[in-house]
């Protein structure tokens, strides 16, 4: 299946993998994941309305409602969720509310327990070099913060409507701590974490592993907050191993 519209890109055939991006996220964040997994899976990439939703819906729950409508529209069943940063947080809340629809969750740099500078700390947003430095902090290797990416973040934080929604979403993520609810997520969870993540440091992944009933942790060296961008081959390898293990278990049943 190959389909796209204003809200979603769908490519490939097979069991669905829903990719959820974070604040300042875009299709490019997952391009190597999509290219690799669309051979055996249906890839569903929703363009989350982070900056276009009514301000009252610029919250974690507002984005979860968007995903619920998307799942209903495309009649998705027993699908895998892969979420980065705020996208992981959204995926977790969706699963808490709809665990019967979710086959597994893969989290990478997810918020939900603790995060630094998720989006509400750009006091010098008019200073391009300051925004550039903040963007570079996403990665272990600052060279991954391309000029195109920095320009996009700079435009977002300096657009009043987008900035208001960014702050609303970041505050919502901090308020919506999931510590007391993670026990409800009984499906397999795959944590793929950058060892050098400074936004959601490695101790966050370790805490997720303790609190989730059925979780495993894979650590990528020399990698920051976005492993699927910075170390895509290793990320895809860990994700593929996880999905293959799940498929083998299903075949035995």
PDB file of C-alpha atoms in Angstrom:
ATOM      1  CA  UNK A   1       0.000   0.000   0.000  1.00  0.00           C
ATOM      2  CA  UNK A   2       1.303   3.449  -0.873  1.00  0.00           C
ATOM      3  CA  UNK A   3      -0.826   6.348   0.226  1.00  0.00           C
ATOM      4  CA  UNK A   4      -0.358   9.861   1.533  1.00  0.00           C
ATOM      5  CA  UNK A   5      -2.508  12.831   2.391  1.00  0.00           C
ATOM      6  CA  UNK A   6      -2.126  15.998   4.421  1.00  0.00           C
ATOM      7  CA  UNK A   7      -2.157  14.086   7.717  1.00  0.00           C
ATOM      8  CA  UNK A   8      -0.391  10.803   7.065  1.00  0.00           C
ATOM      9  CA  UNK A   9       2.131   9.000   4.870  1.00  0.00           C
ATOM     10  CA  UNK A  10       1.560   5.264   4.368  1.00  0.00           C
ATOM     11  CA  UNK A  11       3.987   2.977   2.534  1.00  0.00           C
ATOM     12  CA  UNK A  12       4.665  -0.741   2.311  1.00  0.00           C
ATOM     13  CA  UNK A  13       2.745  -3.943   3.005  1.00  0.00           C
ATOM     14  CA  UNK A  14       2.243  -6.061   6.117  1.00  0.00           C
ATOM     15  CA  UNK A  15       1.652  -5.447   9.801  1.00  0.00           C
ATOM     16  CA  UNK A  16       1.583  -1.726  10.564  1.00  0.00           C
ATOM     17  CA  UNK A  17       4.323   0.245  12.290  1.00  0.00           C
ATOM     18  CA  UNK A  18       3.150   3.698  13.406  1.00  0.00           C
ATOM     19  CA  UNK A  19       6.038   6.194  13.690  1.00  0.00           C
ATOM     20  CA  UNK A  20       5.538   9.118  16.073  1.00  0.00           C
ATOM     21  CA  UNK A  21       7.862  12.115  15.875  1.00  0.00           C
ATOM     22  CA  UNK A  22       8.601  14.606  18.633  1.00  0.00           C
ATOM     23  CA  UNK A  23       8.669  18.375  18.950  1.00  0.00           C
ATOM     24  CA  UNK A  24      10.556  19.870  15.981  1.00  0.00           C
ATOM     25  CA  UNK A  25      10.251  16.408  14.399  1.00  0.00           C
ATOM     26  CA  UNK A  26       9.650  15.740  10.717  1.00  0.00           C
ATOM     27  CA  UNK A  27       9.473  12.972   8.136  1.00  0.00           C
ATOM     28  CA  UNK A  28      13.223  13.254   7.606  1.00  0.00           C
ATOM     29  CA  UNK A  29      13.809  12.028  11.179  1.00  0.00           C
ATOM     30  CA  UNK A  30      12.594   8.568  10.201  1.00  0.00           C
ATOM     31  CA  UNK A  31      13.517   8.386   6.521  1.00  0.00           C
ATOM     32  CA  UNK A  32      16.053   5.557   6.978  1.00  0.00           C
ATOM     33  CA  UNK A  33      13.650   3.625   9.211  1.00  0.00           C
ATOM     34  CA  UNK A  34      10.917   3.941   6.583  1.00  0.00           C
ATOM     35  CA  UNK A  35      13.214   2.922   3.706  1.00  0.00           C
ATOM     36  CA  UNK A  36      14.343  -0.188   5.589  1.00  0.00           C
ATOM     37  CA  UNK A  37      11.105  -1.482   7.113  1.00  0.00           C
ATOM     38  CA  UNK A  38       8.616  -0.728   4.332  1.00  0.00           C
ATOM     39  CA  UNK A  39       9.870  -3.883   2.624  1.00  0.00           C
ATOM     40  CA  UNK A  40       8.081  -6.063   5.190  1.00  0.00           C
ATOM     41  CA  UNK A  41       5.712  -3.756   7.065  1.00  0.00           C
ATOM     42  CA  UNK A  42       3.129  -1.085   6.397  1.00  0.00           C
ATOM     43  CA  UNK A  43       4.725   2.136   7.613  1.00  0.00           C
ATOM     44  CA  UNK A  44       2.286   4.735   8.927  1.00  0.00           C
ATOM     45  CA  UNK A  45       3.797   8.172   9.558  1.00  0.00           C
ATOM     46  CA  UNK A  46       1.248  10.684  10.912  1.00  0.00           C
ATOM     47  CA  UNK A  47       2.163  14.342  10.597  1.00  0.00           C
ATOM     48  CA  UNK A  48       1.195  15.282  14.149  1.00  0.00           C
ATOM     49  CA  UNK A  49      -0.660  18.622  14.233  1.00  0.00           C
ATOM     50  CA  UNK A  50       1.685  20.042  16.839  1.00  0.00           C
ATOM     51  CA  UNK A  51       1.566  23.549  15.393  1.00  0.00           C
ATOM     52  CA  UNK A  52      -1.814  23.571  13.678  1.00  0.00           C
ATOM     53  CA  UNK A  53      -4.165  22.175  16.310  1.00  0.00           C
ATOM     54  CA  UNK A  54      -6.289  24.628  18.313  1.00  0.00           C
ATOM     55  CA  UNK A  55      -4.225  25.822  21.274  1.00  0.00           C
ATOM     56  CA  UNK A  56      -6.470  23.923  23.714  1.00  0.00           C
ATOM     57  CA  UNK A  57      -5.525  20.702  21.883  1.00  0.00           C
ATOM     58  CA  UNK A  58      -1.782  21.412  21.865  1.00  0.00           C
ATOM     59  CA  UNK A  59      -1.298  18.841  24.636  1.00  0.00           C
ATOM     60  CA  UNK A  60      -0.224  15.229  24.943  1.00  0.00           C
ATOM     61  CA  UNK A  61      -3.871  14.166  25.231  1.00  0.00           C
ATOM     62  CA  UNK A  62      -4.779  16.290  22.202  1.00  0.00           C
ATOM     63  CA  UNK A  63      -2.200  14.412  20.130  1.00  0.00           C
ATOM     64  CA  UNK A  64      -3.413  11.067  21.525  1.00  0.00           C
ATOM     65  CA  UNK A  65      -6.930  11.922  20.332  1.00  0.00           C
ATOM     66  CA  UNK A  66      -5.485  12.638  16.879  1.00  0.00           C
ATOM     67  CA  UNK A  67      -3.862   9.168  16.847  1.00  0.00           C
ATOM     68  CA  UNK A  68      -7.086   7.522  18.031  1.00  0.00           C
ATOM     69  CA  UNK A  69      -8.944   9.098  15.099  1.00  0.00           C
ATOM     70  CA  UNK A  70      -6.203   8.016  12.700  1.00  0.00           C
ATOM     71  CA  UNK A  71      -6.285   4.408  13.956  1.00  0.00           C
ATOM     72  CA  UNK A  72     -10.052   4.361  13.528  1.00  0.00           C
ATOM     73  CA  UNK A  73      -9.915   5.901  10.051  1.00  0.00           C
ATOM     74  CA  UNK A  74      -7.417   3.334   8.724  1.00  0.00           C
ATOM     75  CA  UNK A  75      -8.778   0.460  10.818  1.00  0.00           C
ATOM     76  CA  UNK A  76      -5.358  -0.362  12.259  1.00  0.00           C
ATOM     77  CA  UNK A  77      -5.198  -3.487  14.425  1.00  0.00           C
ATOM     78  CA  UNK A  78      -2.391  -4.970  16.514  1.00  0.00           C
ATOM     79  CA  UNK A  79       0.154  -2.465  15.251  1.00  0.00           C
ATOM     80  CA  UNK A  80       3.616  -1.539  16.482  1.00  0.00           C
ATOM     81  CA  UNK A  81       4.359   1.946  17.818  1.00  0.00           C
ATOM     82  CA  UNK A  82       7.785   3.552  17.418  1.00  0.00           C
ATOM     83  CA  UNK A  83       8.075   6.924  19.154  1.00  0.00           C
ATOM     84  CA  UNK A  84      10.882   9.431  19.632  1.00  0.00           C
ATOM     85  CA  UNK A  85      10.876  12.062  22.392  1.00  0.00           C
ATOM     86  CA  UNK A  86       7.363  13.540  22.719  1.00  0.00           C
ATOM     87  CA  UNK A  87       6.204  10.951  20.151  1.00  0.00           C
ATOM     88  CA  UNK A  88       7.131   8.183  22.570  1.00  0.00           C
ATOM     89  CA  UNK A  89       5.150   9.912  25.312  1.00  0.00           C
ATOM     90  CA  UNK A  90       2.111  10.149  23.016  1.00  0.00           C
ATOM     91  CA  UNK A  91       2.493   6.477  22.111  1.00  0.00           C
ATOM     92  CA  UNK A  92       2.597   5.459  25.772  1.00  0.00           C
ATOM     93  CA  UNK A  93      -0.568   7.377  26.646  1.00  0.00           C
ATOM     94  CA  UNK A  94      -2.295   5.942  23.583  1.00  0.00           C
ATOM     95  CA  UNK A  95      -1.317   2.429  24.701  1.00  0.00           C
ATOM     96  CA  UNK A  96      -2.519   3.011  28.261  1.00  0.00           C
ATOM     97  CA  UNK A  97      -5.927   3.921  26.863  1.00  0.00           C
ATOM     98  CA  UNK A  98      -5.972   1.349  24.013  1.00  0.00           C
ATOM     99  CA  UNK A  99      -3.695  -1.527  25.026  1.00  0.00           C
ATOM    100  CA  UNK A 100      -5.769  -4.091  23.094  1.00  0.00           C
ATOM    101  CA  UNK A 101      -4.832  -2.420  19.794  1.00  0.00           C
ATOM    102  CA  UNK A 102      -1.052  -2.316  20.359  1.00  0.00           C
ATOM    103  CA  UNK A 103       1.292  -5.204  19.521  1.00  0.00           C
ATOM    104  CA  UNK A 104       4.441  -3.517  20.843  1.00  0.00           C
ATOM    105  CA  UNK A 105       6.065  -0.186  21.605  1.00  0.00           C
ATOM    106  CA  UNK A 106       9.585   0.978  20.786  1.00  0.00           C
ATOM    107  CA  UNK A 107      10.710   4.082  22.655  1.00  0.00           C
ATOM    108  CA  UNK A 108      13.764   6.158  21.849  1.00  0.00           C
ATOM    109  CA  UNK A 109      14.565   9.264  23.870  1.00  0.00           C
ATOM    110  CA  UNK A 110      10.982   9.270  25.133  1.00  0.00           C
ATOM    111  CA  UNK A 111       9.551  11.795  27.534  1.00  0.00           C
ATOM    112  CA  UNK A 112       6.984  10.683  30.088  1.00  0.00           C
ATOM    113  CA  UNK A 113       9.158  10.451  33.187  1.00  0.00           C
ATOM    114  CA  UNK A 114      11.802  13.167  32.947  1.00  0.00           C
ATOM    115  CA  UNK A 115      13.202  15.431  30.261  1.00  0.00           C
ATOM    116  CA  UNK A 116      15.503  18.441  29.915  1.00  0.00           C
ATOM    117  CA  UNK A 117      14.658  21.285  27.531  1.00  0.00           C
ATOM    118  CA  UNK A 118      11.859  19.520  25.678  1.00  0.00           C
ATOM    119  CA  UNK A 119      10.725  22.756  24.077  1.00  0.00           C
ATOM    120  CA  UNK A 120      10.002  25.424  26.658  1.00  0.00           C
ATOM    121  CA  UNK A 121      13.474  26.876  27.196  1.00  0.00           C
ATOM    122  CA  UNK A 122      14.408  29.153  24.302  1.00  0.00           C
ATOM    123  CA  UNK A 123      14.720  32.526  26.123  1.00  0.00           C
ATOM    124  CA  UNK A 124      17.136  33.803  23.458  1.00  0.00           C
ATOM    125  CA  UNK A 125      15.138  32.533  20.512  1.00  0.00           C
ATOM    126  CA  UNK A 126      16.000  35.589  18.378  1.00  0.00           C
ATOM    127  CA  UNK A 127      19.674  34.634  18.602  1.00  0.00           C
ATOM    128  CA  UNK A 128      20.366  32.189  15.740  1.00  0.00           C
ATOM    129  CA  UNK A 129      23.598  30.936  17.308  1.00  0.00           C
ATOM    130  CA  UNK A 130      21.799  30.188  20.570  1.00  0.00           C
ATOM    131  CA  UNK A 131      19.132  28.172  18.726  1.00  0.00           C
ATOM    132  CA  UNK A 132      21.886  26.422  16.763  1.00  0.00           C
ATOM    133  CA  UNK A 133      23.628  25.405  20.002  1.00  0.00           C
ATOM    134  CA  UNK A 134      20.364  24.139  21.519  1.00  0.00           C
ATOM    135  CA  UNK A 135      19.652  22.108  18.388  1.00  0.00           C
ATOM    136  CA  UNK A 136      23.158  20.626  18.421  1.00  0.00           C
ATOM    137  CA  UNK A 137      22.541  19.385  21.973  1.00  0.00           C
ATOM    138  CA  UNK A 138      20.095  16.871  20.480  1.00  0.00           C
ATOM    139  CA  UNK A 139      23.041  14.920  19.079  1.00  0.00           C
ATOM    140  CA  UNK A 140      26.299  13.379  20.257  1.00  0.00           C
ATOM    141  CA  UNK A 141      27.949  14.733  17.108  1.00  0.00           C
ATOM    142  CA  UNK A 142      26.937  18.357  16.509  1.00  0.00           C
ATOM    143  CA  UNK A 143      27.499  17.872  12.763  1.00  0.00           C
ATOM    144  CA  UNK A 144      24.139  16.078  12.655  1.00  0.00           C
ATOM    145  CA  UNK A 145      22.428  19.410  13.329  1.00  0.00           C
ATOM    146  CA  UNK A 146      22.270  20.460   9.677  1.00  0.00           C
ATOM    147  CA  UNK A 147      21.658  24.057   8.683  1.00  0.00           C
ATOM    148  CA  UNK A 148      18.274  22.971   7.324  1.00  0.00           C
ATOM    149  CA  UNK A 149      17.330  21.525  10.728  1.00  0.00           C
ATOM    150  CA  UNK A 150      18.582  24.572  12.638  1.00  0.00           C
ATOM    151  CA  UNK A 151      16.696  26.878  10.258  1.00  0.00           C
ATOM    152  CA  UNK A 152      13.512  24.902  10.838  1.00  0.00           C
ATOM    153  CA  UNK A 153      13.835  25.071  14.625  1.00  0.00           C
ATOM    154  CA  UNK A 154      14.700  28.785  14.438  1.00  0.00           C
ATOM    155  CA  UNK A 155      11.580  29.465  12.347  1.00  0.00           C
ATOM    156  CA  UNK A 156       9.392  27.444  14.724  1.00  0.00           C
ATOM    157  CA  UNK A 157      10.494  29.158  17.942  1.00  0.00           C
ATOM    158  CA  UNK A 158      10.216  32.590  16.312  1.00  0.00           C
ATOM    159  CA  UNK A 159       6.728  32.017  14.910  1.00  0.00           C
ATOM    160  CA  UNK A 160       4.332  33.211  17.615  1.00  0.00           C
ATOM    161  CA  UNK A 161       1.597  30.637  16.962  1.00  0.00           C
ATOM    162  CA  UNK A 162       4.043  27.744  16.711  1.00  0.00           C
ATOM    163  CA  UNK A 163       5.978  28.910  19.768  1.00  0.00           C
ATOM    164  CA  UNK A 164       2.803  29.069  21.861  1.00  0.00           C
ATOM    165  CA  UNK A 165       1.921  25.511  20.893  1.00  0.00           C
ATOM    166  CA  UNK A 166       5.474  24.303  21.474  1.00  0.00           C
ATOM    167  CA  UNK A 167       5.389  25.710  25.013  1.00  0.00           C
ATOM    168  CA  UNK A 168       1.912  24.258  25.608  1.00  0.00           C
ATOM    169  CA  UNK A 169       3.017  20.798  24.466  1.00  0.00           C
ATOM    170  CA  UNK A 170       6.241  20.897  26.488  1.00  0.00           C
ATOM    171  CA  UNK A 171       4.377  21.935  29.646  1.00  0.00           C
ATOM    172  CA  UNK A 172       1.739  19.287  29.029  1.00  0.00           C
ATOM    173  CA  UNK A 173       4.455  16.619  28.758  1.00  0.00           C
ATOM    174  CA  UNK A 174       5.997  17.674  32.065  1.00  0.00           C
ATOM    175  CA  UNK A 175       2.601  17.683  33.813  1.00  0.00           C
ATOM    176  CA  UNK A 176       1.569  14.335  32.351  1.00  0.00           C
ATOM    177  CA  UNK A 177       4.086  12.159  34.195  1.00  0.00           C
ATOM    178  CA  UNK A 178       3.408   8.472  33.591  1.00  0.00           C
ATOM    179  CA  UNK A 179       5.206   6.909  36.558  1.00  0.00           C
ATOM    180  CA  UNK A 180       2.012   5.683  38.231  1.00  0.00           C
ATOM    181  CA  UNK A 181       0.446   4.378  34.989  1.00  0.00           C
ATOM    182  CA  UNK A 182       3.175   2.445  33.217  1.00  0.00           C
ATOM    183  CA  UNK A 183       2.190  -0.837  34.870  1.00  0.00           C
ATOM    184  CA  UNK A 184      -0.879  -0.831  32.582  1.00  0.00           C
ATOM    185  CA  UNK A 185       1.302  -1.291  29.492  1.00  0.00           C
ATOM    186  CA  UNK A 186       1.564  -5.074  29.294  1.00  0.00           C
ATOM    187  CA  UNK A 187       2.693  -5.377  25.668  1.00  0.00           C
ATOM    188  CA  UNK A 188       6.415  -5.851  24.867  1.00  0.00           C
ATOM    189  CA  UNK A 189       8.402  -2.608  25.001  1.00  0.00           C
ATOM    190  CA  UNK A 190      11.731  -2.039  23.273  1.00  0.00           C
ATOM    191  CA  UNK A 191      13.857   0.805  24.671  1.00  0.00           C
ATOM    192  CA  UNK A 192      16.540   1.992  22.225  1.00  0.00           C
ATOM    193  CA  UNK A 193      18.550   4.749  23.886  1.00  0.00           C
ATOM    194  CA  UNK A 194      21.491   6.941  23.040  1.00  0.00           C
ATOM    195  CA  UNK A 195      24.125   6.590  25.768  1.00  0.00           C
ATOM    196  CA  UNK A 196      24.928  10.287  25.402  1.00  0.00           C
ATOM    197  CA  UNK A 197      21.345  11.599  25.404  1.00  0.00           C
ATOM    198  CA  UNK A 198      21.316  14.828  27.442  1.00  0.00           C
ATOM    199  CA  UNK A 199      17.605  15.585  26.987  1.00  0.00           C
ATOM    200  CA  UNK A 200      16.271  12.278  28.321  1.00  0.00           C
ATOM    201  CA  UNK A 201      19.442  10.847  29.894  1.00  0.00           C
ATOM    202  CA  UNK A 202      20.150   7.136  30.131  1.00  0.00           C
ATOM    203  CA  UNK A 203      18.801   6.936  33.688  1.00  0.00           C
ATOM    204  CA  UNK A 204      15.368   7.726  32.206  1.00  0.00           C
ATOM    205  CA  UNK A 205      15.538   4.598  30.039  1.00  0.00           C
ATOM    206  CA  UNK A 206      16.624   2.548  33.054  1.00  0.00           C
ATOM    207  CA  UNK A 207      13.647   3.858  35.006  1.00  0.00           C
ATOM    208  CA  UNK A 208      11.284   3.017  32.139  1.00  0.00           C
ATOM    209  CA  UNK A 209      12.701  -0.516  32.161  1.00  0.00           C
ATOM    210  CA  UNK A 210      11.978  -0.864  35.897  1.00  0.00           C
ATOM    211  CA  UNK A 211       8.429   0.470  35.653  1.00  0.00           C
ATOM    212  CA  UNK A 212       7.249  -1.267  32.469  1.00  0.00           C
ATOM    213  CA  UNK A 213       6.193  -4.899  33.015  1.00  0.00           C
ATOM    214  CA  UNK A 214       7.703  -6.277  29.790  1.00  0.00           C
ATOM    215  CA  UNK A 215      10.602  -4.095  28.654  1.00  0.00           C
ATOM    216  CA  UNK A 216      14.119  -4.540  27.297  1.00  0.00           C
ATOM    217  CA  UNK A 217      16.849  -1.923  26.929  1.00  0.00           C
ATOM    218  CA  UNK A 218      19.336  -1.502  24.068  1.00  0.00           C
ATOM    219  CA  UNK A 219      21.989   1.207  24.413  1.00  0.00           C
ATOM    220  CA  UNK A 220      23.753   2.861  21.473  1.00  0.00           C
ATOM    221  CA  UNK A 221      27.174   4.396  22.120  1.00  0.00           C
ATOM    222  CA  UNK A 222      28.163   7.803  20.774  1.00  0.00           C
ATOM    223  CA  UNK A 223      24.518   8.691  20.281  1.00  0.00           C
ATOM    224  CA  UNK A 224      22.230  11.406  21.578  1.00  0.00           C
ATOM    225  CA  UNK A 225      18.482  11.992  21.706  1.00  0.00           C
ATOM    226  CA  UNK A 226      17.578  10.809  18.194  1.00  0.00           C
ATOM    227  CA  UNK A 227      19.206   7.385  17.532  1.00  0.00           C
ATOM    228  CA  UNK A 228      17.141   6.752  14.384  1.00  0.00           C
ATOM    229  CA  UNK A 229      18.834   9.833  12.874  1.00  0.00           C
ATOM    230  CA  UNK A 230      22.316   9.645  14.376  1.00  0.00           C
ATOM    231  CA  UNK A 231      22.902   5.877  14.340  1.00  0.00           C
ATOM    232  CA  UNK A 232      20.223   4.579  11.937  1.00  0.00           C
ATOM    233  CA  UNK A 233      21.868   1.236  11.119  1.00  0.00           C
ATOM    234  CA  UNK A 234      22.207   0.274  14.772  1.00  0.00           C
ATOM    235  CA  UNK A 235      18.718   1.559  15.511  1.00  0.00           C
ATOM    236  CA  UNK A 236      17.219  -0.467  12.655  1.00  0.00           C
ATOM    237  CA  UNK A 237      19.155  -3.527  13.783  1.00  0.00           C
ATOM    238  CA  UNK A 238      17.780  -3.370  17.328  1.00  0.00           C
ATOM    239  CA  UNK A 239      14.262  -2.703  16.059  1.00  0.00           C
ATOM    240  CA  UNK A 240      14.425  -5.561  13.560  1.00  0.00           C
ATOM    241  CA  UNK A 241      15.703  -8.019  16.185  1.00  0.00           C
ATOM    242  CA  UNK A 242      12.838  -7.031  18.488  1.00  0.00           C
ATOM    243  CA  UNK A 243      10.160  -7.389  15.805  1.00  0.00           C
ATOM    244  CA  UNK A 244      11.594 -10.695  14.575  1.00  0.00           C
ATOM    245  CA  UNK A 245      11.466 -12.097  18.122  1.00  0.00           C
ATOM    246  CA  UNK A 246       7.822 -11.072  18.434  1.00  0.00           C
ATOM    247  CA  UNK A 247       6.999 -12.660  15.068  1.00  0.00           C
ATOM    248  CA  UNK A 248       8.634 -15.958  16.076  1.00  0.00           C
ATOM    249  CA  UNK A 249       6.616 -16.039  19.307  1.00  0.00           C
ATOM    250  CA  UNK A 250       3.394 -15.471  17.349  1.00  0.00           C
ATOM    251  CA  UNK A 251       4.248 -18.299  14.947  1.00  0.00           C
ATOM    252  CA  UNK A 252       4.728 -20.720  17.850  1.00  0.00           C
ATOM    253  CA  UNK A 253       1.307 -19.924  19.316  1.00  0.00           C
TER     254      UNK A 253
END
